[in-house]
C-alpha cells in the first residue's frame, strides 16, 4: 500500500512538472515572439568570428566555474570572482581595448591584494578548485572582450535578448562535446542519470529569468544600478553560504580581504562609468556643434 501511494505521488509530481514545463516554454515562446527584435547586420562571417568565440567562452565559464564548486566553498569561489576586473583589464590592454594608466594600475593592485588576503584567510584551500575557478574567470573575461570587439570593431549592437538568441545554441553545442567524452562515461558508470524533473525545470526557469532580469533592470534604470546590485549580490552570496553550507567557514581575514577587493571593484566600476559618461557627452557635444545650413545657402 505504501509503495502504491509513493508511486502515485511520484507520478503526480512528474505530471505537474511536465505541465509546468509546458506552461513555461509556451509562455516563453509567446513572450519572445512579442518582444524579440533581432538586429540587422548579423552575417555568417560575424557569426563565425565573434558569436562562436563568445559562445565557446561562455560554455568554458559555465563548465569550469560550476566544476570549481566540487572542490571549494561557494563563498571562496565568490571571492575569487572578484579578480574578474583584473583579468578583463589585462586582456583588454592586450587586445588594444584598454589603455594602461597609473590609476587603473592602482585599482588592479588593490583588487589583486584583496583577493590574495582573502585566499590567505581560507581555512581549507583546494588548489584544483582554485584552478577551475580561475579558468572560469579567464573564460568570462574573454567572453566580455569578444563582446566588446563585436560592438566596437564590428559595429553590431545587440540587446541581451538578441545575445541569448545567438549565443545560447552555440554554448549548448560547446558544452555537449566535453560532456559526451568527460562526464557521460562517469554518469553511465555511477548511474547518476536520475534528475528530478521539477528541480531541473525550476533551475532552467530561474536561469532564463535571471538573464531577462538583467535586461529589464538596465532598461528601466542604468548600468550603474546593475553594477551596484552585483556588488550587493556578491556580499549576500558570501554571507548566506556561510549559513547554509557546512563547508563554508568565514574568517576575519577572509572578510577583510574580500572587502578590500570589493572596494577595488567599486572603484573600477566608478572609473568605467565616468569614462563612458564622458564619451557620451563628447559625442553629443560634437553632434550639436555641427553647423546648420543657413536659409540663404539653402535658397542659393
PDB file of N, CA and C in Angstrom, residues 201-271:
ATOM      1  N   UNK A 201      13.513  21.733 -14.010  1.00  0.00           N
ATOM      2  CA  UNK A 201      12.660  22.729 -14.662  1.00  0.00           C
ATOM      3  C   UNK A 201      12.757  24.078 -13.972  1.00  0.00           C
ATOM      4  N   UNK A 202      12.676  24.076 -12.646  1.00  0.00           N
ATOM      5  CA  UNK A 202      12.777  25.323 -11.895  1.00  0.00           C
ATOM      6  C   UNK A 202      14.143  25.978 -12.089  1.00  0.00           C
ATOM      7  N   UNK A 203      15.188  25.162 -12.201  1.00  0.00           N
ATOM      8  CA  UNK A 203      16.531  25.698 -12.441  1.00  0.00           C
ATOM      9  C   UNK A 203      16.593  26.396 -13.795  1.00  0.00           C
ATOM     10  N   UNK A 204      16.015  25.773 -14.816  1.00  0.00           N
ATOM     11  CA  UNK A 204      16.018  26.376 -16.151  1.00  0.00           C
ATOM     12  C   UNK A 204      15.233  27.687 -16.163  1.00  0.00           C
ATOM     13  N   UNK A 205      14.070  27.683 -15.511  1.00  0.00           N
ATOM     14  CA  UNK A 205      13.262  28.900 -15.463  1.00  0.00           C
ATOM     15  C   UNK A 205      13.996  30.001 -14.723  1.00  0.00           C
ATOM     16  N   UNK A 206      14.663  29.635 -13.616  1.00  0.00           N
ATOM     17  CA  UNK A 206      15.415  30.622 -12.841  1.00  0.00           C
ATOM     18  C   UNK A 206      16.541  31.221 -13.675  1.00  0.00           C
ATOM     19  N   UNK A 207      17.227  30.394 -14.461  1.00  0.00           N
ATOM     20  CA  UNK A 207      18.320  30.889 -15.300  1.00  0.00           C
ATOM     21  C   UNK A 207      17.805  31.853 -16.367  1.00  0.00           C
ATOM     22  N   UNK A 208      16.706  31.477 -17.014  1.00  0.00           N
ATOM     23  CA  UNK A 208      16.128  32.371 -18.013  1.00  0.00           C
ATOM     24  C   UNK A 208      15.667  33.681 -17.384  1.00  0.00           C
ATOM     25  N   UNK A 209      15.013  33.576 -16.225  1.00  0.00           N
ATOM     26  CA  UNK A 209      14.526  34.778 -15.544  1.00  0.00           C
ATOM     27  C   UNK A 209      15.683  35.675 -15.118  1.00  0.00           C
ATOM     28  N   UNK A 210      16.806  35.071 -14.739  1.00  0.00           N
ATOM     29  CA  UNK A 210      17.979  35.853 -14.350  1.00  0.00           C
ATOM     30  C   UNK A 210      18.489  36.679 -15.522  1.00  0.00           C
ATOM     31  N   UNK A 211      18.653  36.050 -16.679  1.00  0.00           N
ATOM     32  CA  UNK A 211      19.124  36.778 -17.863  1.00  0.00           C
ATOM     33  C   UNK A 211      18.137  37.867 -18.266  1.00  0.00           C
ATOM     34  N   UNK A 212      16.862  37.563 -18.154  1.00  0.00           N
ATOM     35  CA  UNK A 212      15.855  38.550 -18.510  1.00  0.00           C
ATOM     36  C   UNK A 212      15.840  39.708 -17.516  1.00  0.00           C
ATOM     37  N   UNK A 213      16.065  39.414 -16.224  1.00  0.00           N
ATOM     38  CA  UNK A 213      16.035  40.467 -15.211  1.00  0.00           C
ATOM     39  C   UNK A 213      17.147  41.480 -15.426  1.00  0.00           C
ATOM     40  N   UNK A 214      18.314  40.998 -15.888  1.00  0.00           N
ATOM     41  CA  UNK A 214      19.407  41.926 -16.178  1.00  0.00           C
ATOM     42  C   UNK A 214      18.992  42.908 -17.260  1.00  0.00           C
ATOM     43  N   UNK A 215      18.341  42.393 -18.310  1.00  0.00           N
ATOM     44  CA  UNK A 215      17.858  43.257 -19.391  1.00  0.00           C
ATOM     45  C   UNK A 215      16.833  44.266 -18.886  1.00  0.00           C
ATOM     46  N   UNK A 216      15.907  43.806 -18.039  1.00  0.00           N
ATOM     47  CA  UNK A 216      14.863  44.687 -17.534  1.00  0.00           C
ATOM     48  C   UNK A 216      15.419  45.756 -16.604  1.00  0.00           C
ATOM     49  N   UNK A 217      16.357  45.373 -15.726  1.00  0.00           N
ATOM     50  CA  UNK A 217      16.934  46.341 -14.786  1.00  0.00           C
ATOM     51  C   UNK A 217      17.687  47.432 -15.536  1.00  0.00           C
ATOM     52  N   UNK A 218      18.503  47.025 -16.516  1.00  0.00           N
ATOM     53  CA  UNK A 218      19.280  48.007 -17.269  1.00  0.00           C
ATOM     54  C   UNK A 218      18.365  48.915 -18.082  1.00  0.00           C
ATOM     55  N   UNK A 219      17.304  48.344 -18.666  1.00  0.00           N
ATOM     56  CA  UNK A 219      16.409  49.147 -19.496  1.00  0.00           C
ATOM     57  C   UNK A 219      15.578  50.129 -18.673  1.00  0.00           C
ATOM     58  N   UNK A 220      15.306  49.818 -17.404  1.00  0.00           N
ATOM     59  CA  UNK A 220      14.484  50.688 -16.581  1.00  0.00           C
ATOM     60  C   UNK A 220      15.297  51.571 -15.633  1.00  0.00           C
ATOM     61  N   UNK A 221      16.591  51.254 -15.445  1.00  0.00           N
ATOM     62  CA  UNK A 221      17.414  52.085 -14.561  1.00  0.00           C
ATOM     63  C   UNK A 221      18.657  52.515 -15.318  1.00  0.00           C
ATOM     64  N   UNK A 222      19.793  51.904 -14.965  1.00  0.00           N
ATOM     65  CA  UNK A 222      21.050  52.242 -15.626  1.00  0.00           C
ATOM     66  C   UNK A 222      22.055  51.136 -15.370  1.00  0.00           C
ATOM     67  N   UNK A 223      23.214  51.230 -16.066  1.00  0.00           N
ATOM     68  CA  UNK A 223      24.275  50.253 -15.855  1.00  0.00           C
ATOM     69  C   UNK A 223      24.840  50.355 -14.443  1.00  0.00           C
ATOM     70  N   UNK A 224      24.818  51.586 -13.868  1.00  0.00           N
ATOM     71  CA  UNK A 224      25.331  51.760 -12.509  1.00  0.00           C
ATOM     72  C   UNK A 224      24.504  50.950 -11.517  1.00  0.00           C
ATOM     73  N   UNK A 225      23.190  50.921 -11.710  1.00  0.00           N
ATOM     74  CA  UNK A 225      22.323  50.178 -10.798  1.00  0.00           C
ATOM     75  C   UNK A 225      22.651  48.697 -10.809  1.00  0.00           C
ATOM     76  N   UNK A 226      22.839  48.127 -11.993  1.00  0.00           N
ATOM     77  CA  UNK A 226      23.120  46.699 -12.068  1.00  0.00           C
ATOM     78  C   UNK A 226      24.498  46.391 -11.498  1.00  0.00           C
ATOM     79  N   UNK A 227      25.447  47.326 -11.620  1.00  0.00           N
ATOM     80  CA  UNK A 227      26.770  47.109 -11.039  1.00  0.00           C
ATOM     81  C   UNK A 227      26.703  47.150  -9.515  1.00  0.00           C
ATOM     82  N   UNK A 228      25.982  48.122  -8.971  1.00  0.00           N
ATOM     83  CA  UNK A 228      25.827  48.192  -7.513  1.00  0.00           C
ATOM     84  C   UNK A 228      25.075  46.966  -6.996  1.00  0.00           C
ATOM     85  N   UNK A 229      24.027  46.562  -7.713  1.00  0.00           N
ATOM     86  CA  UNK A 229      23.288  45.366  -7.319  1.00  0.00           C
ATOM     87  C   UNK A 229      24.182  44.129  -7.361  1.00  0.00           C
ATOM     88  N   UNK A 230      25.106  44.094  -8.311  1.00  0.00           N
ATOM     89  CA  UNK A 230      26.031  42.966  -8.387  1.00  0.00           C
ATOM     90  C   UNK A 230      26.944  42.888  -7.187  1.00  0.00           C
ATOM     91  N   UNK A 231      27.417  44.036  -6.704  1.00  0.00           N
ATOM     92  CA  UNK A 231      28.267  44.050  -5.510  1.00  0.00           C
ATOM     93  C   UNK A 231      27.481  43.589  -4.291  1.00  0.00           C
ATOM     94  N   UNK A 232      26.237  44.088  -4.160  1.00  0.00           N
ATOM     95  CA  UNK A 232      25.383  43.656  -3.051  1.00  0.00           C
ATOM     96  C   UNK A 232      25.113  42.162  -3.129  1.00  0.00           C
ATOM     97  N   UNK A 233      24.862  41.671  -4.349  1.00  0.00           N
ATOM     98  CA  UNK A 233      24.616  40.236  -4.542  1.00  0.00           C
ATOM     99  C   UNK A 233      25.805  39.402  -4.111  1.00  0.00           C
ATOM    100  N   UNK A 234      27.008  39.862  -4.425  1.00  0.00           N
ATOM    101  CA  UNK A 234      28.209  39.119  -4.041  1.00  0.00           C
ATOM    102  C   UNK A 234      28.309  38.977  -2.523  1.00  0.00           C
ATOM    103  N   UNK A 235      28.051  40.067  -1.804  1.00  0.00           N
ATOM    104  CA  UNK A 235      28.094  40.004  -0.343  1.00  0.00           C
ATOM    105  C   UNK A 235      27.010  39.084   0.209  1.00  0.00           C
ATOM    106  N   UNK A 236      25.814  39.140  -0.379  1.00  0.00           N
ATOM    107  CA  UNK A 236      24.728  38.277   0.081  1.00  0.00           C
ATOM    108  C   UNK A 236      25.080  36.809  -0.111  1.00  0.00           C
ATOM    109  N   UNK A 237      25.662  36.473  -1.279  1.00  0.00           N
ATOM    110  CA  UNK A 237      26.047  35.083  -1.552  1.00  0.00           C
ATOM    111  C   UNK A 237      27.107  34.614  -0.567  1.00  0.00           C
ATOM    112  N   UNK A 238      28.098  35.461  -0.294  1.00  0.00           N
ATOM    113  CA  UNK A 238      29.167  35.080   0.627  1.00  0.00           C
ATOM    114  C   UNK A 238      28.616  34.830   2.023  1.00  0.00           C
ATOM    115  N   UNK A 239      27.778  35.737   2.507  1.00  0.00           N
ATOM    116  CA  UNK A 239      27.269  35.618   3.872  1.00  0.00           C
ATOM    117  C   UNK A 239      26.256  34.483   4.008  1.00  0.00           C
ATOM    118  N   UNK A 240      25.364  34.333   3.028  1.00  0.00           N
ATOM    119  CA  UNK A 240      24.380  33.257   3.107  1.00  0.00           C
ATOM    120  C   UNK A 240      25.021  31.884   2.975  1.00  0.00           C
ATOM    121  N   UNK A 241      26.066  31.782   2.161  1.00  0.00           N
ATOM    122  CA  UNK A 241      26.735  30.485   2.010  1.00  0.00           C
ATOM    123  C   UNK A 241      27.351  30.033   3.329  1.00  0.00           C
ATOM    124  N   UNK A 242      27.796  31.001   4.143  1.00  0.00           N
ATOM    125  CA  UNK A 242      28.350  30.644   5.451  1.00  0.00           C
ATOM    126  C   UNK A 242      27.284  30.085   6.378  1.00  0.00           C
ATOM    127  N   UNK A 243      26.016  30.465   6.147  1.00  0.00           N
ATOM    128  CA  UNK A 243      24.923  29.974   6.985  1.00  0.00           C
ATOM    129  C   UNK A 243      24.321  28.678   6.464  1.00  0.00           C
ATOM    130  N   UNK A 244      24.367  28.488   5.139  1.00  0.00           N
ATOM    131  CA  UNK A 244      23.657  27.354   4.535  1.00  0.00           C
ATOM    132  C   UNK A 244      24.530  26.131   4.324  1.00  0.00           C
ATOM    133  N   UNK A 245      25.831  26.335   4.069  1.00  0.00           N
ATOM    134  CA  UNK A 245      26.687  25.211   3.692  1.00  0.00           C
ATOM    135  C   UNK A 245      27.717  24.932   4.797  1.00  0.00           C
ATOM    136  N   UNK A 246      27.853  23.632   5.091  1.00  0.00           N
ATOM    137  CA  UNK A 246      28.757  23.238   6.169  1.00  0.00           C
ATOM    138  C   UNK A 246      30.229  23.406   5.801  1.00  0.00           C
ATOM    139  N   UNK A 247      30.547  23.415   4.492  1.00  0.00           N
ATOM    140  CA  UNK A 247      31.944  23.512   4.087  1.00  0.00           C
ATOM    141  C   UNK A 247      32.449  24.954   4.047  1.00  0.00           C
ATOM    142  N   UNK A 248      31.587  25.913   4.412  1.00  0.00           N
ATOM    143  CA  UNK A 248      31.971  27.321   4.370  1.00  0.00           C
ATOM    144  C   UNK A 248      32.298  27.816   5.770  1.00  0.00           C
ATOM    145  N   UNK A 249      33.507  28.219   5.971  1.00  0.00           N
ATOM    146  CA  UNK A 249      33.963  28.766   7.241  1.00  0.00           C
ATOM    147  C   UNK A 249      34.647  30.097   6.956  1.00  0.00           C
ATOM    148  N   UNK A 250      33.954  31.177   7.276  1.00  0.00           N
ATOM    149  CA  UNK A 250      34.498  32.501   7.034  1.00  0.00           C
ATOM    150  C   UNK A 250      35.359  32.934   8.223  1.00  0.00           C
ATOM    151  N   UNK A 251      36.500  33.540   7.915  1.00  0.00           N
ATOM    152  CA  UNK A 251      37.374  34.089   8.938  1.00  0.00           C
ATOM    153  C   UNK A 251      37.431  35.610   8.779  1.00  0.00           C
ATOM    154  N   UNK A 252      37.983  36.264   9.780  1.00  0.00           N
ATOM    155  CA  UNK A 252      38.110  37.710   9.720  1.00  0.00           C
ATOM    156  C   UNK A 252      39.021  38.125   8.572  1.00  0.00           C
ATOM    157  N   UNK A 253      40.061  37.340   8.313  1.00  0.00           N
ATOM    158  CA  UNK A 253      40.972  37.643   7.197  1.00  0.00           C
ATOM    159  C   UNK A 253      40.231  37.511   5.868  1.00  0.00           C
ATOM    160  N   UNK A 254      39.379  36.481   5.770  1.00  0.00           N
ATOM    161  CA  UNK A 254      38.534  36.322   4.581  1.00  0.00           C
ATOM    162  C   UNK A 254      37.735  37.589   4.299  1.00  0.00           C
ATOM    163  N   UNK A 255      37.019  38.041   5.303  1.00  0.00           N
ATOM    164  CA  UNK A 255      36.123  39.178   5.130  1.00  0.00           C
ATOM    165  C   UNK A 255      36.882  40.461   4.845  1.00  0.00           C
ATOM    166  N   UNK A 256      38.023  40.660   5.539  1.00  0.00           N
ATOM    167  CA  UNK A 256      38.817  41.867   5.299  1.00  0.00           C
ATOM    168  C   UNK A 256      39.362  41.883   3.871  1.00  0.00           C
ATOM    169  N   UNK A 257      39.913  40.742   3.431  1.00  0.00           N
ATOM    170  CA  UNK A 257      40.444  40.663   2.073  1.00  0.00           C
ATOM    171  C   UNK A 257      39.364  40.873   1.031  1.00  0.00           C
ATOM    172  N   UNK A 258      38.190  40.271   1.257  1.00  0.00           N
ATOM    173  CA  UNK A 258      37.105  40.430   0.300  1.00  0.00           C
ATOM    174  C   UNK A 258      36.599  41.870   0.273  1.00  0.00           C
ATOM    175  N   UNK A 259      36.571  42.510   1.442  1.00  0.00           N
ATOM    176  CA  UNK A 259      36.154  43.919   1.491  1.00  0.00           C
ATOM    177  C   UNK A 259      37.115  44.796   0.700  1.00  0.00           C
ATOM    178  N   UNK A 260      38.413  44.524   0.806  1.00  0.00           N
ATOM    179  CA  UNK A 260      39.406  45.287   0.040  1.00  0.00           C
ATOM    180  C   UNK A 260      39.194  45.076  -1.459  1.00  0.00           C
ATOM    181  N   UNK A 261      38.974  43.820  -1.847  1.00  0.00           N
ATOM    182  CA  UNK A 261      38.762  43.513  -3.269  1.00  0.00           C
ATOM    183  C   UNK A 261      37.494  44.187  -3.792  1.00  0.00           C
ATOM    184  N   UNK A 262      36.422  44.147  -3.016  1.00  0.00           N
ATOM    185  CA  UNK A 262      35.162  44.766  -3.441  1.00  0.00           C
ATOM    186  C   UNK A 262      35.316  46.274  -3.549  1.00  0.00           C
ATOM    187  N   UNK A 263      36.105  46.868  -2.636  1.00  0.00           N
ATOM    188  CA  UNK A 263      36.366  48.307  -2.733  1.00  0.00           C
ATOM    189  C   UNK A 263      37.074  48.632  -4.046  1.00  0.00           C
ATOM    190  N   UNK A 264      38.024  47.785  -4.430  1.00  0.00           N
ATOM    191  CA  UNK A 264      38.694  47.967  -5.712  1.00  0.00           C
ATOM    192  C   UNK A 264      37.752  47.793  -6.881  1.00  0.00           C
ATOM    193  N   UNK A 265      36.844  46.813  -6.791  1.00  0.00           N
ATOM    194  CA  UNK A 265      35.858  46.596  -7.853  1.00  0.00           C
ATOM    195  C   UNK A 265      34.934  47.801  -7.972  1.00  0.00           C
ATOM    196  N   UNK A 266      34.516  48.359  -6.834  1.00  0.00           N
ATOM    197  CA  UNK A 266      33.660  49.549  -6.862  1.00  0.00           C
ATOM    198  C   UNK A 266      34.379  50.723  -7.523  1.00  0.00           C
ATOM    199  N   UNK A 267      35.682  50.895  -7.214  1.00  0.00           N
ATOM    200  CA  UNK A 267      36.457  51.964  -7.844  1.00  0.00           C
ATOM    201  C   UNK A 267      36.580  51.732  -9.350  1.00  0.00           C
ATOM    202  N   UNK A 268      36.754  50.481  -9.742  1.00  0.00           N
ATOM    203  CA  UNK A 268      36.842  50.142 -11.167  1.00  0.00           C
ATOM    204  C   UNK A 268      35.531  50.461 -11.885  1.00  0.00           C
ATOM    205  N   UNK A 269      34.395  50.061 -11.278  1.00  0.00           N
ATOM    206  CA  UNK A 269      33.093  50.351 -11.878  1.00  0.00           C
ATOM    207  C   UNK A 269      32.857  51.858 -12.010  1.00  0.00           C
ATOM    208  N   UNK A 270      33.222  52.598 -10.960  1.00  0.00           N
ATOM    209  CA  UNK A 270      33.054  54.046 -10.989  1.00  0.00           C
ATOM    210  C   UNK A 270      33.896  54.677 -12.094  1.00  0.00           C
ATOM    211  N   UNK A 271      35.124  54.206 -12.234  1.00  0.00           N
ATOM    212  CA  UNK A 271      36.011  54.743 -13.269  1.00  0.00           C
ATOM    213  C   UNK A 271      35.461  54.453 -14.661  1.00  0.00           C
TER     214      UNK A 271
END
